[in-house]
Each structure stands twice: as structure tokens, then as C-alpha cells.
Amino acid sequence: MKNLAIKATMLLVLALCAVPLRAQDKVSLRTNFFSDNSGTTVQSPAVEIAKKIVGKMKFLLRYALDRVSVPPVRGIAATPSPTDAVTGASRPVSGDEPATSAFTKERNEVIAGVELPGLSLSFYHSKESDYVGRMATVSTNLDFNRKNTNLSLSYNYGWDRIEPLGTDTLHTKTTHHLNATLTQALSPVMIGRAGIDLSYVSGFQSNPYRTVNAGGQILLENHPLARSRGAFFLKLNRYFQNRSSLQAEYRYYRDDWKIQSHTLNFYYYQYVSDKVLIRYRYRYYDQGQAFFYRRTYSTIPKYFTSDYKNEPFTAHLFGLKIEYQLKDLVKDGFFSFLSSSTFEAKYERYFSSNDFTADIFQFGLVFNY
């Protein structure tokens, strides 16, 4: 099934590229590498296509393959446990996948969409051995005030299917998400943006493999079956005459699991030559805990978890990205198409107060026509 999906996507890529590409058409090839201090690694090659097909209609396609590897659980005695006592990492355990061996799984993801002036539609589908995710999105935007102001609205509906390995259990989850964003030109060199995100999730929201020590027993975690979320954000973009720009973002989030969070994001872009653009990034994140989260459970409550994303913590992320335009590098011959392409390289370092660290690498090649 995986090979069939890859072949079908590549055939579509070749078919689209066989047609002469017009202005604003784009093909992007990127690969992400992620590794954390528990030994978990993720490799994610992806291909993206944006192409005008009829009039002002644009077709969008993205395919990605995530390969996740979780290391063996350490300190296992005669009876394996699906949770690493040191890291809390969870993975399925069975006769075919014992906890003393590494666990690897793959996820295929496809996003297809159509974009028109003021309207866009897209569909997302992902599949892995125990999870099928689907989401449909419709969005619209309107310019007014002599195009100095823009209002955009989007709605997402997601419906997922979860079938944990080693069981006959079937879970489902549905998601409704609404976004409204107002963008305003504040001056010839400054743009402001404000918006809200609202979502409601119902259905299974636990990790089917993560265990918790509650009341002296090892139990599968249990999260509430409903969650309402809300967020408000502000963004400011400022351009400077030295061919640089600064982007600042603030986001406040709250949900009915009693989690509150604050996020600050800063991006600084600087052209160091006509061909080289450097981007620096810093992100600060701070959140409180879910109402049912405890470090230890002396009894068995209605809800319980060992998920670090539900505990209070702060986190920092530092990043550097370089974009190099390959124009005039190869003018003639078979590789002349590279003259309109851009090479990308990115590194980000993440660390948090709950002793979680991660390294993220990305390499990409973007073909602009």
C-alpha cells in the first residue's frame, strides 16, 4: 500500500511537470530530520506542487512520508512494559513488537486542494498502521479599504479512526475548527494581523499505548472525550531599508481542560546578498497543567495521564534558516532549470523545563517558474 501511494504521487508529479509551467508555479522537495533525547527519530521527506491550471485556478498537492523510530524500552525485566520509566515514551508492545526491540512505523500523508481568488478548498488524508486521519477545509478572504485590509475565514472538519495495534478496539475522533484573521496595512513598511482560533474535539483523545501508575496499578491513560479550545493571536511585520524584516507574534491559548499557554515568536530576515537570505528564529512557550494531571496518582481518578503535554512547563526554540538562490549558477544544459530554483537549509534546537530536548534539520529545493 505504501509503495502504491508513493508511485501514484510520483506519477502525478511527473504528469504535472510534463505540462509547461507558468509564472507562480512551484515544485518543492524537502526533507525533515527530528531527533530527541529519548532516542526517538523522525524522517519526513515531502514533495509539494502549486500549479495554475485554468484561468486563476491553482492546484495544490503535497505528499509526505513520516518514518518514526522509537528506541527499545530500557530496564525491562521478565514482563515487558510499554512505557519507558526514564523518558515516558510509549509504544505498542506485542509478541511481534517486544519492548526490547526498536519500534518503527510509517505514515503516508496527502493534501490536495484548489485555490481561486477569495476561495480555497482542500482535503487532507493520512494513514498509518493504527490511525487514519482526514480533514476537509474551506476558506475565504476579502480585501477592502483599497486593499489595505483583508478579512479571512476558514473552517476545518476532521474525522479520524484509531485502531490500536494488538486489540480489536476501534476509536473515533471528530474535530471542528474555525479561524478568523484580520490583516491591516499600518504603513508602507508595516503590516499588523489579529485573529482567533476556536475548536471543538470529541471522541478518543488518549494515547492508546501510554500507561500510568495510578493507585498502585499500571493502567492505560484516560483523557476526557471532549475538549473546547480557544486562542487569540497578534502578529506584526516590519520591513527595514537594509533589506531586512522583523516578525513578532504573540498567542494566548486556553481550553476547558484548564490548560493556559502563552507563546512568543520572533523571526528576523536579512538578505546578505542578492542570492542569500538568512532567517533567525526564537520561540518562547509557557503553559499550565490540565486539571487532571498529577505527577503521581495515589488513587484511580476518572481521568489520568502521563503525557508531558498536559503538565506545566516552559520551552525555548532557537533556529537558523538559509535560502540560496541558484540563479545564474547553471545557465545551459540539462540542469539549466536550477537557475530559477532556491536551496534551503534549516536547523532548530528545542529544549524545555521538563528535560525534553530535540534537534530539527530541514533541507529543501524549491523550483520556481
CSV table of C-alpha atoms in Angstrom, one decimal:
chain,number,residue,atom,x,y,z
A,1,MET,CA,0.0,0.0,0.0
A,2,LYS,CA,2.9,2.4,0.9
A,3,ASN,CA,4.7,1.7,-2.4
A,4,LEU,CA,1.4,2.2,-4.3
A,5,ALA,CA,0.8,5.6,-2.7
A,6,ILE,CA,4.4,6.7,-3.5
A,7,LYS,CA,4.2,5.6,-7.1
A,8,ALA,CA,0.8,7.2,-7.6
A,9,THR,CA,2.1,10.5,-6.2
A,10,MET,CA,5.3,10.5,-8.2
A,11,LEU,CA,3.3,9.7,-11.4
A,12,LEU,CA,1.1,12.8,-10.7
A,13,VAL,CA,4.2,14.9,-10.1
A,14,LEU,CA,5.7,13.8,-13.4
A,15,ALA,CA,2.4,14.4,-15.2
A,16,LEU,CA,2.0,17.9,-13.9
A,17,CYS,CA,5.7,18.8,-14.6
A,18,ALA,CA,5.3,17.5,-18.1
A,19,VAL,CA,2.9,20.4,-18.8
A,20,PRO,CA,4.7,23.7,-19.3
A,21,LEU,CA,4.7,25.6,-16.0
A,22,ARG,CA,3.6,29.2,-15.8
A,23,ALA,CA,4.5,32.1,-13.6
A,24,GLN,CA,4.0,31.4,-9.9
A,25,ASP,CA,4.1,27.6,-10.4
A,26,LYS,CA,6.2,25.9,-7.9
A,27,VAL,CA,7.6,22.4,-7.0
A,28,SER,CA,9.2,22.0,-3.6
A,29,LEU,CA,11.2,19.0,-2.4
A,30,ARG,CA,12.0,19.0,1.3
A,31,THR,CA,13.3,16.5,3.9
A,32,ASN,CA,13.0,16.9,7.7
A,33,PHE,CA,15.0,15.1,10.3
A,34,PHE,CA,13.9,15.1,14.0
A,35,SER,CA,15.6,13.5,17.0
A,36,ASP,CA,15.1,13.9,20.7
A,37,ASN,CA,16.9,13.0,23.9
A,38,SER,CA,14.8,9.8,24.3
A,39,GLY,CA,16.3,8.4,21.1
A,40,THR,CA,13.1,8.8,19.0
A,41,THR,CA,13.8,9.8,15.4
A,42,VAL,CA,11.6,11.0,12.6
A,43,GLN,CA,12.4,11.3,8.9
A,44,SER,CA,10.0,13.2,6.7
A,45,PRO,CA,10.6,13.6,3.0
A,46,ALA,CA,7.9,15.6,1.3
A,47,VAL,CA,7.0,17.0,-2.2
A,48,GLU,CA,4.7,20.0,-2.8
A,49,ILE,CA,3.3,21.3,-6.0
A,50,ALA,CA,1.5,24.6,-6.7
A,51,LYS,CA,0.3,25.0,-10.3
A,52,LYS,CA,-2.1,27.2,-12.2
A,53,ILE,CA,-4.4,25.0,-14.3
A,54,VAL,CA,-7.3,27.1,-15.7
A,55,GLY,CA,-7.5,30.9,-15.6
A,56,LYS,CA,-6.8,31.9,-12.0
A,57,MET,CA,-7.5,28.5,-10.5
A,58,LYS,CA,-4.4,26.9,-8.8
A,59,PHE,CA,-4.0,23.3,-7.9
A,60,LEU,CA,-2.1,22.4,-4.7
A,61,LEU,CA,-0.7,19.0,-3.8
A,62,ARG,CA,1.5,17.7,-1.0
A,63,TYR,CA,2.8,14.2,-0.2
A,64,ALA,CA,4.8,13.3,2.8
A,65,LEU,CA,6.1,10.1,4.3
A,66,ASP,CA,7.0,10.1,8.0
A,67,ARG,CA,9.1,7.3,9.3
A,68,VAL,CA,9.1,7.2,13.1
A,69,SER,CA,11.5,5.1,15.1
A,70,VAL,CA,11.1,4.6,18.9
A,71,PRO,CA,14.1,3.0,20.7
A,72,PRO,CA,13.8,-0.1,22.9
A,73,VAL,CA,12.4,0.3,26.4
A,74,ARG,CA,15.3,0.2,28.9
A,75,GLY,CA,15.3,-1.6,32.2
A,76,ILE,CA,12.9,-4.4,31.2
A,77,ALA,CA,12.6,-7.3,33.5
A,78,ALA,CA,10.8,-10.6,32.7
A,79,THR,CA,7.5,-8.8,31.9
A,80,PRO,CA,7.8,-6.0,29.3
A,81,SER,CA,6.0,-2.7,30.0
A,82,PRO,CA,5.0,-0.4,27.1
A,83,THR,CA,6.4,2.7,28.9
A,84,ASP,CA,10.0,3.7,29.4
A,85,ALA,CA,10.4,4.6,33.0
A,86,VAL,CA,13.1,7.1,32.2
A,87,THR,CA,11.5,9.0,29.3
A,88,GLY,CA,7.8,8.2,29.5
A,89,ALA,CA,7.9,7.3,25.8
A,90,SER,CA,5.1,5.0,24.8
A,91,ARG,CA,4.8,2.4,22.0
A,92,PRO,CA,2.8,-0.8,21.3
A,93,VAL,CA,4.0,-4.0,22.8
A,94,SER,CA,3.2,-7.4,21.5
A,95,GLY,CA,4.7,-10.7,20.6
A,96,ASP,CA,5.7,-9.3,17.2
A,97,GLU,CA,6.9,-6.0,18.6
A,98,PRO,CA,8.5,-6.7,22.0
A,99,ALA,CA,9.5,-3.7,24.1
A,100,THR,CA,13.2,-4.8,24.0
A,101,SER,CA,13.4,-4.1,20.3
A,102,ALA,CA,13.0,-0.7,18.4
A,103,PHE,CA,9.6,0.1,17.1
A,104,THR,CA,9.2,1.7,13.7
A,105,LYS,CA,6.1,2.9,11.9
A,106,GLU,CA,5.3,4.9,8.8
A,107,ARG,CA,2.7,7.5,8.0
A,108,ASN,CA,1.6,8.5,4.5
A,109,GLU,CA,0.1,11.9,4.1
A,110,VAL,CA,-1.6,13.6,1.1
A,111,ILE,CA,-3.1,17.1,0.9
A,112,ALA,CA,-4.9,18.2,-2.3
A,113,GLY,CA,-6.6,21.5,-2.8
A,114,VAL,CA,-7.9,24.1,-5.2
A,115,GLU,CA,-7.4,27.8,-4.9
A,116,LEU,CA,-9.4,30.6,-6.5
A,117,PRO,CA,-9.4,34.3,-5.9
A,118,GLY,CA,-11.1,34.7,-2.5
A,119,LEU,CA,-11.8,31.0,-2.0
A,120,SER,CA,-9.9,27.7,-1.4
A,121,LEU,CA,-10.8,24.1,-0.8
A,122,SER,CA,-8.6,21.3,0.4
A,123,PHE,CA,-8.7,17.7,1.7
A,124,TYR,CA,-6.2,16.0,3.9
A,125,HIS,CA,-5.7,12.3,4.3
A,126,SER,CA,-3.1,10.4,6.4
A,127,LYS,CA,-2.7,6.7,7.1
A,128,GLU,CA,-0.5,4.6,9.4
A,129,SER,CA,-0.8,1.2,10.8
A,130,ASP,CA,-3.2,2.2,13.6
A,131,TYR,CA,-4.5,5.6,12.6
A,132,VAL,CA,-6.4,7.2,9.7
A,133,GLY,CA,-6.8,11.0,9.7
A,134,ARG,CA,-9.0,13.0,7.4
A,135,MET,CA,-9.8,16.7,7.2
A,136,ALA,CA,-11.7,18.9,4.8
A,137,THR,CA,-11.1,22.7,4.8
A,138,VAL,CA,-12.8,25.6,3.2
A,139,SER,CA,-11.5,29.2,3.5
A,140,THR,CA,-12.4,32.6,2.0
A,141,ASN,CA,-10.9,36.1,2.2
A,142,LEU,CA,-12.0,39.5,1.2
A,143,ASP,CA,-10.0,42.7,0.5
A,144,PHE,CA,-11.5,46.1,1.3
A,145,ASN,CA,-10.4,49.6,2.3
A,146,ARG,CA,-8.4,49.9,-1.1
A,147,LYS,CA,-6.8,46.6,-0.4
A,148,ASN,CA,-5.2,47.8,2.8
A,149,THR,CA,-7.4,45.5,4.9
A,150,ASN,CA,-8.1,41.8,4.5
A,151,LEU,CA,-10.5,39.5,6.3
A,152,SER,CA,-10.1,35.8,6.1
A,153,LEU,CA,-12.3,33.0,7.4
A,154,SER,CA,-11.6,29.2,7.4
A,155,TYR,CA,-13.4,26.1,8.7
A,156,ASN,CA,-12.0,22.6,9.1
A,157,TYR,CA,-13.8,19.4,9.8
A,158,GLY,CA,-11.8,16.4,10.8
A,159,TRP,CA,-12.8,12.8,11.3
A,160,ASP,CA,-10.3,10.2,12.5
A,161,ARG,CA,-10.2,6.5,13.0
A,162,ILE,CA,-8.0,4.9,15.6
A,163,GLU,CA,-7.4,1.1,15.8
A,164,PRO,CA,-4.7,0.4,18.4
A,165,LEU,CA,-2.3,-2.5,17.5
A,166,GLY,CA,-2.8,-5.7,19.4
A,167,THR,CA,-6.5,-5.1,20.1
A,168,ASP,CA,-9.9,-5.3,18.4
A,169,THR,CA,-10.9,-1.8,19.7
A,170,LEU,CA,-12.0,0.9,17.4
A,171,HIS,CA,-12.0,4.6,18.4
A,172,THR,CA,-13.1,7.7,16.5
A,173,LYS,CA,-12.5,11.4,16.9
A,174,THR,CA,-14.1,14.4,15.2
A,175,THR,CA,-12.8,18.0,15.1
A,176,HIS,CA,-14.4,21.3,14.3
A,177,HIS,CA,-12.1,24.3,13.8
A,178,LEU,CA,-12.8,27.9,13.0
A,179,ASN,CA,-10.3,30.7,12.3
A,180,ALA,CA,-10.9,34.4,11.6
A,181,THR,CA,-8.0,36.7,10.8
A,182,LEU,CA,-7.9,40.4,10.1
A,183,THR,CA,-4.8,41.8,8.3
A,184,GLN,CA,-4.2,45.6,8.2
A,185,ALA,CA,-1.5,47.6,6.4
A,186,LEU,CA,-0.4,50.0,9.1
A,187,SER,CA,2.2,51.9,7.0
A,188,PRO,CA,4.1,51.3,3.7
A,189,VAL,CA,6.6,49.2,5.7
A,190,MET,CA,4.4,47.6,8.4
A,191,ILE,CA,1.6,45.1,8.5
A,192,GLY,CA,-0.5,44.0,11.5
A,193,ARG,CA,-2.6,40.9,12.0
A,194,ALA,CA,-5.0,39.8,14.7
A,195,GLY,CA,-7.1,36.6,14.8
A,196,ILE,CA,-8.9,34.0,16.8
A,197,ASP,CA,-8.9,30.2,16.6
A,198,LEU,CA,-11.8,28.2,18.0
A,199,SER,CA,-12.1,24.4,18.0
A,200,TYR,CA,-14.1,21.6,19.5
A,201,VAL,CA,-12.8,18.0,19.6
A,202,SER,CA,-14.9,15.0,20.6
A,203,GLY,CA,-14.0,11.3,20.8
A,204,PHE,CA,-10.9,9.4,21.8
A,205,GLN,CA,-8.0,11.7,22.7
A,206,SER,CA,-5.8,9.5,24.8
A,207,ASN,CA,-2.6,7.7,23.6
A,208,PRO,CA,-3.8,4.0,23.4
A,209,TYR,CA,-0.3,2.8,24.4
A,210,ARG,CA,0.7,5.2,27.1
A,211,THR,CA,0.4,3.8,30.6
A,212,VAL,CA,0.1,5.5,34.0
A,213,ASN,CA,0.8,4.2,37.5
A,214,ALA,CA,-2.4,5.0,39.4
A,215,GLY,CA,-3.4,3.5,42.7
A,216,GLY,CA,-0.5,1.1,42.5
A,217,GLN,CA,-1.7,-0.3,39.2
A,218,ILE,CA,-0.3,0.1,35.6
A,219,LEU,CA,-3.3,1.4,33.6
A,220,LEU,CA,-3.7,2.9,30.1
A,221,GLU,CA,-4.2,6.6,30.4
A,222,ASN,CA,-7.7,8.1,30.2
A,223,HIS,CA,-8.4,11.6,28.9
A,224,PRO,CA,-11.8,13.3,28.6
A,225,LEU,CA,-13.8,12.7,25.5
A,226,ALA,CA,-14.5,16.3,24.7
A,227,ARG,CA,-12.3,19.4,24.5
A,228,SER,CA,-13.1,23.0,23.7
A,229,ARG,CA,-10.2,25.2,22.7
A,230,GLY,CA,-9.7,28.9,22.0
A,231,ALA,CA,-6.8,31.1,21.1
A,232,PHE,CA,-6.1,34.8,20.3
A,233,PHE,CA,-3.1,36.0,18.4
A,234,LEU,CA,-1.4,39.2,17.3
A,235,LYS,CA,1.3,39.5,14.6
A,236,LEU,CA,3.4,42.4,13.4
A,237,ASN,CA,5.7,42.5,10.3
A,238,ARG,CA,8.1,45.4,9.9
A,239,TYR,CA,10.4,45.9,6.8
A,240,PHE,CA,13.7,47.9,7.1
A,241,GLN,CA,15.7,49.6,4.4
A,242,ASN,CA,18.7,47.4,4.9
A,243,ARG,CA,16.7,44.6,3.2
A,244,SER,CA,15.7,43.0,6.5
A,245,SER,CA,12.4,42.5,8.2
A,246,LEU,CA,11.2,41.6,11.7
A,247,GLN,CA,8.2,39.5,12.5
A,248,ALA,CA,6.8,39.3,16.1
A,249,GLU,CA,3.9,37.1,17.2
A,250,TYR,CA,2.0,36.6,20.5
A,251,ARG,CA,-0.5,33.9,21.0
A,252,TYR,CA,-2.7,33.2,24.1
A,253,TYR,CA,-4.4,29.8,24.4
A,254,ARG,CA,-7.0,28.3,26.8
A,255,ASP,CA,-9.2,25.2,26.8
A,256,ASP,CA,-11.7,23.5,29.1
A,257,TRP,CA,-9.0,21.1,30.3
A,258,LYS,CA,-7.8,24.2,32.2
A,259,ILE,CA,-4.6,24.5,30.2
A,260,GLN,CA,-3.5,28.0,29.5
A,261,SER,CA,-0.4,29.0,27.4
A,262,HIS,CA,1.5,32.0,26.2
A,263,THR,CA,3.7,31.8,23.1
A,264,LEU,CA,6.1,34.4,21.7
A,265,ASN,CA,7.6,34.0,18.3
A,266,PHE,CA,10.3,36.3,16.7
A,267,TYR,CA,11.6,36.0,13.1
A,268,TYR,CA,14.4,38.2,11.7
A,269,TYR,CA,15.0,38.0,7.9
A,270,GLN,CA,18.2,39.5,6.4
A,271,TYR,CA,19.4,39.5,2.8
A,272,VAL,CA,23.2,39.3,2.9
A,273,SER,CA,23.4,39.3,-0.9
A,274,ASP,CA,21.1,39.2,-3.9
A,275,LYS,CA,21.1,35.4,-3.6
A,276,VAL,CA,21.3,34.7,0.1
A,277,LEU,CA,18.5,35.2,2.7
A,278,ILE,CA,19.1,34.3,6.3
A,279,ARG,CA,16.3,33.8,8.8
A,280,TYR,CA,16.8,33.7,12.6
A,281,ARG,CA,14.0,32.4,14.9
A,282,TYR,CA,13.3,32.4,18.6
A,283,ARG,CA,10.2,30.9,20.2
A,284,TYR,CA,9.2,31.0,23.9
A,285,TYR,CA,6.4,28.9,25.2
A,286,ASP,CA,4.8,28.7,28.7
A,287,GLN,CA,1.8,26.6,29.8
A,288,GLY,CA,-0.1,25.5,32.9
A,289,GLN,CA,-1.3,22.0,33.5
A,290,ALA,CA,-4.5,20.1,32.7
A,291,PHE,CA,-6.9,19.8,35.6
A,292,PHE,CA,-6.5,16.0,35.8
A,293,TYR,CA,-2.7,16.0,35.5
A,294,ARG,CA,-0.7,14.7,38.6
A,295,ARG,CA,2.9,13.7,38.9
A,296,THR,CA,1.6,10.7,40.9
A,297,TYR,CA,-1.8,9.2,41.5
A,298,SER,CA,-2.4,7.6,44.9
A,299,THR,CA,-5.9,6.5,43.8
A,300,ILE,CA,-7.6,5.8,40.4
A,301,PRO,CA,-9.4,9.0,39.4
A,302,LYS,CA,-11.8,9.4,36.5
A,303,TYR,CA,-9.1,10.9,34.2
A,304,PHE,CA,-5.4,10.4,34.5
A,305,THR,CA,-2.3,10.8,32.2
A,306,SER,CA,1.4,10.7,31.9
A,307,ASP,CA,1.5,12.9,28.8
A,308,TYR,CA,4.1,15.7,29.3
A,309,LYS,CA,2.0,17.9,27.0
A,310,ASN,CA,-0.5,18.1,29.9
A,311,GLU,CA,1.9,19.1,32.6
A,312,PRO,CA,3.2,22.7,33.3
A,313,PHE,CA,6.4,23.6,31.5
A,314,THR,CA,8.3,26.3,29.6
A,315,ALA,CA,10.1,25.7,26.4
A,316,HIS,CA,12.6,27.6,24.1
A,317,LEU,CA,13.4,27.1,20.4
A,318,PHE,CA,16.3,28.7,18.5
A,319,GLY,CA,16.5,28.4,14.8
A,320,LEU,CA,18.6,29.4,11.8
A,321,LYS,CA,17.5,29.0,8.1
A,322,ILE,CA,19.4,29.9,4.9
A,323,GLU,CA,17.9,30.3,1.5
A,324,TYR,CA,20.3,30.4,-1.5
A,325,GLN,CA,19.0,31.3,-4.9
A,326,LEU,CA,20.7,29.2,-7.6
A,327,LYS,CA,20.1,31.8,-10.4
A,328,ASP,CA,23.0,32.1,-12.9
A,329,LEU,CA,24.6,29.0,-11.3
A,330,VAL,CA,23.7,26.7,-14.2
A,331,LYS,CA,22.6,28.6,-17.3
A,332,ASP,CA,22.8,25.9,-20.0
A,333,GLY,CA,22.4,22.2,-20.4
A,334,PHE,CA,20.3,19.6,-18.7
A,335,PHE,CA,20.4,21.4,-15.3
A,336,SER,CA,19.5,24.8,-16.5
A,337,PHE,CA,16.2,24.6,-14.7
A,338,LEU,CA,18.1,25.0,-11.5
A,339,SER,CA,18.8,28.6,-12.4
A,340,SER,CA,15.3,29.5,-11.2
A,341,SER,CA,15.5,27.4,-8.0
A,342,THR,CA,16.2,28.0,-4.3
A,343,PHE,CA,18.1,25.8,-1.9
A,344,GLU,CA,17.0,25.8,1.7
A,345,ALA,CA,18.7,24.6,4.9
A,346,LYS,CA,17.3,24.9,8.4
A,347,TYR,CA,18.4,23.9,11.9
A,348,GLU,CA,16.3,24.3,15.1
A,349,ARG,CA,17.1,23.4,18.7
A,350,TYR,CA,14.3,22.8,21.2
A,351,PHE,CA,14.5,22.4,25.0
A,352,SER,CA,12.0,22.5,27.8
A,353,SER,CA,11.9,22.7,31.6
A,354,ASN,CA,10.7,19.1,31.8
A,355,ASP,CA,14.0,17.9,30.4
A,356,PHE,CA,12.9,17.3,26.8
A,357,THR,CA,15.3,18.3,24.1
A,358,ALA,CA,15.2,17.9,20.3
A,359,ASP,CA,17.1,18.8,17.2
A,360,ILE,CA,15.3,19.5,13.9
A,361,PHE,CA,17.0,19.7,10.5
A,362,GLN,CA,15.4,20.5,7.1
A,363,PHE,CA,16.9,20.5,3.6
A,364,GLY,CA,14.9,21.5,0.6
A,365,LEU,CA,15.0,22.6,-3.1
A,366,VAL,CA,12.2,24.8,-4.4
A,367,PHE,CA,11.7,25.2,-8.2
A,368,ASN,CA,10.1,28.5,-9.2
A,369,TYR,CA,8.8,29.1,-12.7
